[in-house]
Amino acid sequence: MAELRVEKRGKVWQYSFETARVNGKRKRISKSGFKTKGEATKVGTAAMEEYNRSGVVFKPSNMSYADFFEFWLTEYCELNCKEATVYSYRKKINHLIIPTLGNYKLSALNTVAIQAFINNMVKNHYSKNTIVCIKGLLTKSLSYAVVLGFIKSNPAKDVILPSGRNEKISLREHPNSYLPDDVIEKLLNRFPEGSSAYLPILFGHRCGLRLGEVYGLTWDCIDLEKEQITIDKQVQYDNVLKVWYFTKPKYNEIRTITLDKAFCQILIRERDRQIKNRAYYGEYYKNYYQNNEKRISEDPSGTYVDFVLRRECGEYINARTQHHLSQVAHRELDIPDFTFHSLRHTHATNLLNNGAPYKYVQERLGHANIDITISTYQHVTKELLENGDRILNNLHHM
């Protein structure tokens, strides 16, 4: 095996090591510019280990599950998943999985240890959604290890999730919450037209948009003459670079939906207000642009972004304002089950209660398939069941 060489070159330090020969000729990898010998040694050691891992010297049986997670996130997830997804994966892995399973050797991890880990999450009353997500991360990562030949079989494959039928098991649930008309009225009275939460509430309640879709809306997505809105992107936050950026909608499905006439009039008023505000503030009006990576900033070298959600001075109203909306709903307005998703859920429920076909609701919400729509909403209200009973009796009326 090649050895790492660290030497001083002028005022800086350099590391180098020999790689495999190509056509009988020696090749070396080197990097200079380090202030200290220790820094060069540390970086050089990591570089040489990374190089060695790509060859026969690498022994996956000695790798910890924590190290493999980092390998999986870097070599697979970052190339195939959205940045926000990778961030979410990394956060769950670091906080929930690695403290318990991270020290296991990848080759020694077994179904018994993973089942005990899942069972312990149940005993500590984690939500069902969280447990399912963690089980998914375990299964996906270990499936990749099997594909690479690091392990022979996936020990997470046969792990059993808790059954909701067991009365002894108490899992935290986050059910979709339906908001009656009087609750919506209460929200809009507290956040009237012109306030930062007014349009987001309406886009959720009257269009069924997801949170990222609402805050990613630009005026070129809205055709007020045709009374249509096209959802072709959503906005996410890069927690590393601390910037907002655009990404494709969920399932990469671009959809165009109808706006109701009353909402169109509201949007016309908002558009006119923004035109007047832009003229009033002139050069001090906030403008935004996106670069080639879809990252949003005030750098005018990018492509102009005309956000729908703006304050009077043009400042972008971002998704973090939802925290304030939720706090007010919970503490001031006494709506304990309010979430932004409950607006979307209410929109779908109202459509179905009034006879809209499941296919129409599916396409409006942007569900990947109609099965998701049916499984989510087939039992949501008493009115749906009663309407079905009326149809049944009319079919067989004597």
GROMACS .gro file of C-alpha atoms in nm:
model
  398
    1MET     CA    1   0.000   0.000   0.000
    2ALA     CA    2   0.123   0.349  -0.084
    3GLU     CA    3   0.240   0.573   0.198
    4LEU     CA    4   0.139   0.931   0.260
    5ARG     CA    5   0.416   1.185   0.221
    6VAL     CA    6   0.392   1.526   0.387
    7GLU     CA    7   0.657   1.788   0.309
    8LYS     CA    8   0.706   2.160   0.318
    9ARG     CA    9   0.704   2.349  -0.010
   10GLY     CA   10   0.816   2.704   0.050
   11LYS     CA   11   0.592   2.854   0.318
   12VAL     CA   12   0.315   2.592   0.291
   13TRP     CA   13   0.278   2.216   0.338
   14GLN     CA   14   0.186   1.955   0.079
   15TYR     CA   15   0.065   1.597   0.095
   16SER     CA   16   0.108   1.334  -0.177
   17PHE     CA   17   0.065   0.959  -0.227
   18GLU     CA   18   0.115   0.717  -0.509
   19THR     CA   19  -0.182   0.568  -0.695
   20ALA     CA   20  -0.208   0.260  -0.912
   21ARG     CA   21   0.021   0.256  -1.217
   22VAL     CA   22  -0.125   0.341  -1.557
   23ASN     CA   23   0.055   0.180  -1.854
   24GLY     CA   24   0.340   0.095  -1.619
   25LYS     CA   25   0.392   0.459  -1.522
   26ARG     CA   26   0.369   0.590  -1.169
   27LYS     CA   27   0.093   0.837  -1.083
   28ARG     CA   28   0.068   1.059  -0.778
   29ILE     CA   29  -0.209   1.259  -0.612
   30SER     CA   30  -0.095   1.572  -0.432
   31LYS     CA   31  -0.230   1.892  -0.289
   32SER     CA   32  -0.049   2.194  -0.150
   33GLY     CA   33  -0.135   2.513   0.034
   34PHE     CA   34  -0.175   2.391   0.394
   35LYS     CA   35  -0.057   2.621   0.672
   36THR     CA   36   0.062   2.342   0.904
   37LYS     CA   37   0.201   1.991   0.875
   38GLY     CA   38  -0.083   1.860   1.091
   39GLU     CA   39  -0.348   2.004   0.862
   40ALA     CA   40  -0.182   1.856   0.553
   41THR     CA   41  -0.151   1.518   0.726
   42LYS     CA   42  -0.515   1.512   0.831
   43VAL     CA   43  -0.653   1.606   0.489
   44GLY     CA   44  -0.403   1.382   0.309
   45THR     CA   45  -0.491   1.082   0.525
   46ALA     CA   46  -0.862   1.128   0.450
   47ALA     CA   47  -0.791   1.166   0.076
   48MET     CA   48  -0.580   0.852   0.067
   49GLU     CA   49  -0.842   0.655   0.261
   50GLU     CA   50  -1.108   0.770   0.017
   51TYR     CA   51  -0.890   0.662  -0.275
   52ASN     CA   52  -0.824   0.324  -0.114
   53ARG     CA   53  -1.194   0.267  -0.050
   54SER     CA   54  -1.253   0.256  -0.425
   55GLY     CA   55  -1.017  -0.041  -0.462
   56VAL     CA   56  -0.968  -0.385  -0.312
   57VAL     CA   57  -0.803  -0.244  -0.001
   58PHE     CA   58  -1.147  -0.132   0.122
   59LYS     CA   59  -1.306  -0.380   0.364
   60PRO     CA   60  -1.673  -0.297   0.421
   61SER     CA   61  -1.691  -0.549   0.706
   62ASN     CA   62  -1.493  -0.300   0.917
   63MET     CA   63  -1.717  -0.004   0.839
   64SER     CA   64  -1.953   0.127   1.105
   65TYR     CA   65  -2.318   0.183   1.019
   66ALA     CA   66  -2.266   0.554   1.094
   67ASP     CA   67  -1.988   0.575   0.833
   68PHE     CA   68  -2.197   0.383   0.583
   69PHE     CA   69  -2.485   0.626   0.631
   70GLU     CA   70  -2.252   0.911   0.535
   71PHE     CA   71  -2.135   0.710   0.233
   72TRP     CA   72  -2.497   0.643   0.130
   73LEU     CA   73  -2.603   1.005   0.173
   74THR     CA   74  -2.307   1.134  -0.028
   75GLU     CA   75  -2.279   0.872  -0.302
   76TYR     CA   76  -2.649   0.800  -0.356
   77CYS     CA   77  -2.891   1.043  -0.194
   78GLU     CA   78  -2.717   1.367  -0.293
   79LEU     CA   79  -2.720   1.252  -0.656
   80ASN     CA   80  -3.079   1.124  -0.663
   81CYS     CA   81  -3.279   1.324  -0.408
   82LYS     CA   82  -3.374   1.687  -0.359
   83GLU     CA   83  -3.155   1.892  -0.126
   84ALA     CA   84  -3.439   1.933   0.123
   85THR     CA   85  -3.491   1.555   0.126
   86VAL     CA   86  -3.122   1.489   0.193
   87TYR     CA   87  -3.125   1.746   0.472
   88SER     CA   88  -3.430   1.580   0.627
   89TYR     CA   89  -3.269   1.235   0.597
   90ARG     CA   90  -2.945   1.354   0.755
   91LYS     CA   91  -3.128   1.521   1.045
   92LYS     CA   92  -3.331   1.207   1.127
   93ILE     CA   93  -3.030   0.979   1.089
   94ASN     CA   94  -2.805   1.190   1.313
   95HIS     CA   95  -3.065   1.247   1.585
   96LEU     CA   96  -3.259   0.921   1.593
   97ILE     CA   97  -3.061   0.635   1.437
   98ILE     CA   98  -2.688   0.689   1.486
   99PRO     CA   99  -2.699   0.732   1.867
  100THR     CA  100  -2.833   0.375   1.895
  101LEU     CA  101  -2.724   0.186   1.582
  102GLY     CA  102  -2.435   0.397   1.452
  103ASN     CA  103  -2.161   0.208   1.640
  104TYR     CA  104  -2.259  -0.131   1.496
  105LYS     CA  105  -2.032  -0.272   1.229
  106LEU     CA  106  -2.223  -0.278   0.904
  107SER     CA  107  -2.158  -0.650   0.869
  108ALA     CA  108  -2.274  -0.720   1.225
  109LEU     CA  109  -2.604  -0.533   1.213
  110ASN     CA  110  -2.893  -0.780   1.235
  111THR     CA  111  -3.273  -0.792   1.238
  112VAL     CA  112  -3.285  -0.845   1.616
  113ALA     CA  113  -3.099  -0.519   1.688
  114ILE     CA  114  -3.310  -0.318   1.441
  115GLN     CA  115  -3.637  -0.466   1.571
  116ALA     CA  116  -3.537  -0.376   1.927
  117PHE     CA  117  -3.460  -0.022   1.809
  118ILE     CA  118  -3.804   0.013   1.645
  119ASN     CA  119  -3.977  -0.138   1.949
  120ASN     CA  120  -3.803   0.115   2.172
  121MET     CA  121  -3.934   0.399   1.955
  122VAL     CA  122  -4.284   0.257   2.006
  123LYS     CA  123  -4.234   0.243   2.384
  124ASN     CA  124  -4.124   0.606   2.379
  125HIS     CA  125  -4.444   0.704   2.193
  126TYR     CA  126  -4.291   0.836   1.873
  127SER     CA  127  -4.553   0.911   1.611
  128LYS     CA  128  -4.643   0.642   1.361
  129ASN     CA  129  -4.527   0.864   1.075
  130THR     CA  130  -4.183   0.905   1.235
  131ILE     CA  131  -4.143   0.532   1.294
  132VAL     CA  132  -4.246   0.449   0.938
  133CYS     CA  133  -3.999   0.709   0.807
  134ILE     CA  134  -3.713   0.571   1.017
  135LYS     CA  135  -3.792   0.215   0.908
  136GLY     CA  136  -3.782   0.340   0.549
  137LEU     CA  137  -3.438   0.498   0.596
  138LEU     CA  138  -3.302   0.177   0.747
  139THR     CA  139  -3.443  -0.036   0.465
  140LYS     CA  140  -3.330   0.196   0.183
  141SER     CA  141  -2.976   0.242   0.312
  142LEU     CA  142  -2.920  -0.127   0.380
  143SER     CA  143  -3.067  -0.222   0.041
  144TYR     CA  144  -2.796  -0.004  -0.113
  145ALA     CA  145  -2.536  -0.189   0.094
  146VAL     CA  146  -2.665  -0.517  -0.050
  147VAL     CA  147  -2.647  -0.381  -0.406
  148LEU     CA  148  -2.284  -0.282  -0.351
  149GLY     CA  149  -2.202  -0.622  -0.208
  150PHE     CA  150  -2.112  -0.484   0.136
  151ILE     CA  151  -2.359  -0.721   0.305
  152LYS     CA  152  -2.537  -1.032   0.177
  153SER     CA  153  -2.893  -0.954   0.289
  154ASN     CA  154  -3.095  -0.663   0.426
  155PRO     CA  155  -3.152  -0.705   0.803
  156ALA     CA  156  -3.422  -0.435   0.805
  157LYS     CA  157  -3.637  -0.618   0.551
  158ASP     CA  158  -3.809  -0.845   0.805
  159VAL     CA  159  -3.850  -0.585   1.081
  160ILE     CA  160  -4.217  -0.557   1.182
  161LEU     CA  161  -4.382  -0.221   1.242
  162PRO     CA  162  -4.627  -0.186   1.532
  163SER     CA  163  -4.991  -0.261   1.465
  164GLY     CA  164  -5.246   0.010   1.535
  165ARG     CA  165  -5.488  -0.264   1.645
  166ASN     CA  166  -5.292  -0.331   1.963
  167GLU     CA  167  -5.462  -0.131   2.238
  168LYS     CA  168  -5.152  -0.149   2.456
  169ILE     CA  169  -4.956   0.054   2.202
  170SER     CA  170  -4.999   0.429   2.220
  171LEU     CA  171  -4.855   0.618   1.923
  172ARG     CA  172  -4.874   0.991   1.869
  173GLU     CA  173  -5.096   1.060   1.571
  174HIS     CA  174  -5.120   1.373   1.357
  175PRO     CA  175  -5.457   1.333   1.183
  176ASN     CA  176  -5.569   1.566   0.911
  177SER     CA  177  -5.793   1.831   1.063
  178TYR     CA  178  -6.106   1.965   0.891
  179LEU     CA  179  -6.170   2.337   0.946
  180PRO     CA  180  -6.541   2.438   0.936
  181ASP     CA  181  -6.648   2.763   0.772
  182ASP     CA  182  -6.669   2.950   1.103
  183VAL     CA  183  -6.306   2.859   1.182
  184ILE     CA  184  -6.191   2.980   0.838
  185GLU     CA  185  -6.384   3.302   0.899
  186LYS     CA  186  -6.212   3.342   1.235
  187LEU     CA  187  -5.870   3.303   1.067
  188LEU     CA  188  -5.950   3.556   0.795
  189ASN     CA  189  -6.088   3.808   1.043
  190ARG     CA  190  -5.758   3.787   1.231
  191PHE     CA  191  -5.553   3.797   0.909
  192PRO     CA  192  -5.750   4.025   0.673
  193GLU     CA  193  -5.669   4.122   0.316
  194GLY     CA  194  -5.332   4.294   0.303
  195SER     CA  195  -5.179   4.097   0.591
  196SER     CA  196  -4.890   3.856   0.530
  197ALA     CA  197  -5.096   3.542   0.604
  198TYR     CA  198  -5.411   3.633   0.408
  199LEU     CA  199  -5.317   3.502   0.063
  200PRO     CA  200  -5.139   3.190   0.193
  201ILE     CA  201  -5.456   3.095   0.384
  202LEU     CA  202  -5.665   3.139   0.069
  203PHE     CA  203  -5.424   2.948  -0.155
  204GLY     CA  204  -5.443   2.658   0.091
  205HIS     CA  205  -5.817   2.674   0.153
  206ARG     CA  206  -5.943   2.759  -0.198
  207CYS     CA  207  -5.680   2.587  -0.414
  208GLY     CA  208  -5.549   2.304  -0.193
  209LEU     CA  209  -5.184   2.397  -0.252
  210ARG     CA  210  -4.900   2.259  -0.044
  211LEU     CA  211  -4.694   2.495   0.171
  212GLY     CA  212  -4.390   2.501  -0.060
  213GLU     CA  213  -4.615   2.549  -0.363
  214VAL     CA  214  -4.786   2.853  -0.211
  215TYR     CA  215  -4.461   3.029  -0.125
  216GLY     CA  216  -4.309   2.941  -0.462
  217LEU     CA  217  -4.584   3.114  -0.660
  218THR     CA  218  -4.482   3.377  -0.913
  219TRP     CA  219  -4.715   3.597  -1.117
  220ASP     CA  220  -4.626   3.421  -1.443
  221CYS     CA  221  -4.796   3.110  -1.297
  222ILE     CA  222  -5.133   3.286  -1.271
  223ASP     CA  223  -5.358   3.358  -1.569
  224LEU     CA  224  -5.635   3.579  -1.434
  225GLU     CA  225  -5.815   3.598  -1.770
  226LYS     CA  226  -5.843   3.219  -1.798
  227GLU     CA  227  -5.892   3.195  -1.418
  228GLN     CA  228  -5.615   2.936  -1.389
  229ILE     CA  229  -5.304   2.878  -1.188
  230THR     CA  230  -5.013   2.653  -1.291
  231ILE     CA  231  -4.811   2.486  -1.016
  232ASP     CA  232  -4.474   2.424  -1.178
  233LYS     CA  233  -4.241   2.461  -0.880
  234GLN     CA  234  -4.213   2.488  -0.505
  235VAL     CA  235  -3.973   2.674  -0.279
  236GLN     CA  236  -3.740   2.509  -0.027
  237TYR     CA  237  -3.478   2.636   0.217
  238ASP     CA  238  -3.113   2.534   0.197
  239ASN     CA  239  -3.012   2.495   0.562
  240VAL     CA  240  -2.642   2.491   0.473
  241LEU     CA  241  -2.622   2.794   0.244
  242LYS     CA  242  -2.911   2.971   0.423
  243VAL     CA  243  -3.095   3.059   0.102
  244TRP     CA  244  -3.432   2.984  -0.055
  245TYR     CA  245  -3.435   2.795  -0.383
  246PHE     CA  246  -3.685   2.659  -0.634
  247THR     CA  247  -3.736   2.291  -0.700
  248LYS     CA  248  -3.991   2.085  -0.892
  249PRO     CA  249  -4.333   2.012  -0.736
  250LYS     CA  250  -4.382   1.691  -0.542
  251TYR     CA  251  -4.373   1.384  -0.770
  252ASN     CA  252  -4.237   1.626  -1.038
  253GLU     CA  253  -4.598   1.674  -1.147
  254ILE     CA  254  -4.678   2.011  -1.302
  255ARG     CA  255  -5.052   2.081  -1.289
  256THR     CA  256  -5.292   2.358  -1.391
  257ILE     CA  257  -5.604   2.414  -1.183
  258THR     CA  258  -5.902   2.649  -1.192
  259LEU     CA  259  -5.934   2.954  -0.967
  260ASP     CA  260  -6.278   3.049  -0.841
  261LYS     CA  261  -6.404   3.385  -0.967
  262ALA     CA  262  -6.412   3.555  -0.626
  263PHE     CA  263  -6.051   3.458  -0.560
  264CYS     CA  264  -5.953   3.595  -0.902
  265GLN     CA  265  -6.091   3.934  -0.798
  266ILE     CA  266  -5.882   3.922  -0.481
  267LEU     CA  267  -5.569   3.843  -0.684
  268ILE     CA  268  -5.645   4.125  -0.929
  269ARG     CA  269  -5.656   4.368  -0.637
  270GLU     CA  270  -5.329   4.230  -0.504
  271ARG     CA  271  -5.158   4.257  -0.842
  272ASP     CA  272  -5.275   4.619  -0.878
  273ARG     CA  273  -5.150   4.701  -0.528
  274GLN     CA  274  -4.808   4.564  -0.610
  275ILE     CA  275  -4.790   4.767  -0.933
  276LYS     CA  276  -4.867   5.085  -0.737
  277ASN     CA  277  -4.621   4.993  -0.460
  278ARG     CA  278  -4.345   4.931  -0.715
  279ALA     CA  279  -4.404   5.274  -0.866
  280TYR     CA  280  -4.412   5.441  -0.522
  281TYR     CA  281  -4.093   5.280  -0.385
  282GLY     CA  282  -3.905   5.301  -0.714
  283GLU     CA  283  -3.541   5.191  -0.676
  284TYR     CA  284  -3.606   5.094  -0.314
  285TYR     CA  285  -3.859   4.829  -0.409
  286LYS     CA  286  -3.723   4.480  -0.332
  287ASN     CA  287  -3.643   4.268  -0.638
  288TYR     CA  288  -3.541   3.903  -0.648
  289TYR     CA  289  -3.356   3.683  -0.894
  290GLN     CA  290  -3.263   3.317  -0.935
  291ASN     CA  291  -2.927   3.189  -1.054
  292ASN     CA  292  -2.858   2.876  -1.259
  293GLU     CA  293  -2.896   2.659  -0.947
  294LYS     CA  294  -3.243   2.808  -0.884
  295ARG     CA  295  -3.116   2.984  -0.571
  296ILE     CA  296  -3.293   3.309  -0.488
  297SER     CA  297  -3.115   3.633  -0.400
  298GLU     CA  298  -3.114   4.005  -0.475
  299ASP     CA  299  -2.825   3.966  -0.721
  300PRO     CA  300  -2.953   4.120  -1.048
  301SER     CA  301  -2.723   3.903  -1.260
  302GLY     CA  302  -2.979   3.622  -1.237
  303THR     CA  303  -3.327   3.574  -1.385
  304TYR     CA  304  -3.598   3.800  -1.240
  305VAL     CA  305  -3.847   3.638  -1.000
  306ASP     CA  306  -4.184   3.812  -0.952
  307PHE     CA  307  -4.318   3.664  -0.629
  308VAL     CA  308  -4.692   3.674  -0.562
  309LEU     CA  309  -4.638   3.698  -0.187
  310ARG     CA  310  -4.482   4.036  -0.109
  311ARG     CA  311  -4.494   4.305   0.154
  312GLU     CA  312  -4.562   4.667   0.061
  313CYS     CA  313  -4.192   4.737  -0.008
  314GLY     CA  314  -4.165   4.426  -0.229
  315GLU     CA  315  -4.000   4.209   0.036
  316TYR     CA  316  -4.065   3.838  -0.021
  317ILE     CA  317  -4.301   3.683   0.236
  318ASN     CA  318  -4.139   3.345   0.296
  319ALA     CA  319  -4.273   3.025   0.450
  320ARG     CA  320  -4.136   3.102   0.795
  321THR     CA  321  -4.430   3.337   0.849
  322GLN     CA  322  -4.637   3.021   0.892
  323HIS     CA  323  -4.489   2.980   1.239
  324HIS     CA  324  -4.659   3.303   1.345
  325LEU     CA  325  -4.987   3.199   1.181
  326SER     CA  326  -4.983   2.866   1.366
  327GLN     CA  327  -4.899   3.029   1.700
  328VAL     CA  328  -5.189   3.273   1.665
  329ALA     CA  329  -5.427   2.994   1.558
  330HIS     CA  330  -5.330   2.774   1.853
  331ARG     CA  331  -5.296   3.026   2.134
  332GLU     CA  332  -5.507   3.327   2.041
  333LEU     CA  333  -5.788   3.182   1.828
  334ASP     CA  334  -5.814   2.848   2.012
  335ILE     CA  335  -5.777   2.628   1.701
  336PRO     CA  336  -5.551   2.357   1.850
  337ASP     CA  337  -5.555   2.125   1.547
  338PHE     CA  338  -5.461   2.392   1.294
  339THR     CA  339  -5.175   2.320   1.055
  340PHE     CA  340  -5.123   2.462   0.709
  341HIS     CA  341  -5.201   2.117   0.570
  342SER     CA  342  -5.544   2.134   0.735
  343LEU     CA  343  -5.635   2.408   0.484
  344ARG     CA  344  -5.551   2.172   0.197
  345HIS     CA  345  -5.740   1.889   0.367
  346THR     CA  346  -6.044   2.113   0.416
  347HIS     CA  347  -6.039   2.216   0.049
  348ALA     CA  348  -6.045   1.853  -0.067
  349THR     CA  349  -6.314   1.757   0.182
  350ASN     CA  350  -6.540   2.043   0.074
  351LEU     CA  351  -6.505   1.942  -0.291
  352LEU     CA  352  -6.595   1.580  -0.219
  353ASN     CA  353  -6.886   1.677   0.006
  354ASN     CA  354  -7.030   1.874  -0.283
  355GLY     CA  355  -7.004   1.593  -0.534
  356ALA     CA  356  -6.666   1.649  -0.701
  357PRO     CA  357  -6.526   1.322  -0.845
  358TYR     CA  358  -6.219   1.170  -0.679
  359LYS     CA  359  -6.027   1.205  -1.008
  360TYR     CA  360  -6.091   1.581  -1.013
  361VAL     CA  361  -5.971   1.615  -0.652
  362GLN     CA  362  -5.664   1.399  -0.723
  363GLU     CA  363  -5.555   1.616  -1.014
  364ARG     CA  364  -5.627   1.936  -0.823
  365LEU     CA  365  -5.422   1.829  -0.520
  366GLY     CA  366  -5.139   1.683  -0.729
  367HIS     CA  367  -5.155   1.335  -0.577
  368ALA     CA  368  -4.937   1.080  -0.757
  369ASN     CA  369  -5.236   0.850  -0.813
  370ILE     CA  370  -5.604   0.830  -0.729
  371ASP     CA  371  -5.546   0.559  -0.465
  372ILE     CA  372  -5.384   0.819  -0.239
  373THR     CA  373  -5.688   1.045  -0.273
  374ILE     CA  374  -5.936   0.766  -0.208
  375SER     CA  375  -5.749   0.623   0.092
  376THR     CA  376  -5.713   0.968   0.249
  377TYR     CA  377  -6.065   1.101   0.195
  378GLN     CA  378  -6.306   0.810   0.159
  379HIS     CA  379  -6.403   0.828   0.527
  380VAL     CA  380  -6.344   1.191   0.618
  381THR     CA  381  -6.698   1.315   0.674
  382LYS     CA  382  -7.040   1.188   0.771
  383GLU     CA  383  -7.191   1.369   0.470
  384LEU     CA  384  -7.007   1.142   0.224
  385LEU     CA  385  -7.144   0.830   0.390
  386GLU     CA  386  -7.495   0.968   0.410
  387ASN     CA  387  -7.486   1.068   0.043
  388GLY     CA  388  -7.378   0.715  -0.048
  389ASP     CA  389  -7.667   0.571   0.153
  390ARG     CA  390  -7.912   0.800  -0.029
  391ILE     CA  391  -7.779   0.686  -0.365
  392LEU     CA  392  -7.810   0.322  -0.257
  393ASN     CA  393  -8.172   0.363  -0.149
  394ASN     CA  394  -8.266   0.550  -0.466
  395LEU     CA  395  -8.118   0.270  -0.677
  396HIS     CA  396  -8.341   0.011  -0.510
  397HIS     CA  397  -8.649   0.225  -0.442
  398MET     CA  398  -8.965   0.018  -0.486
   0.00000   0.00000   0.00000
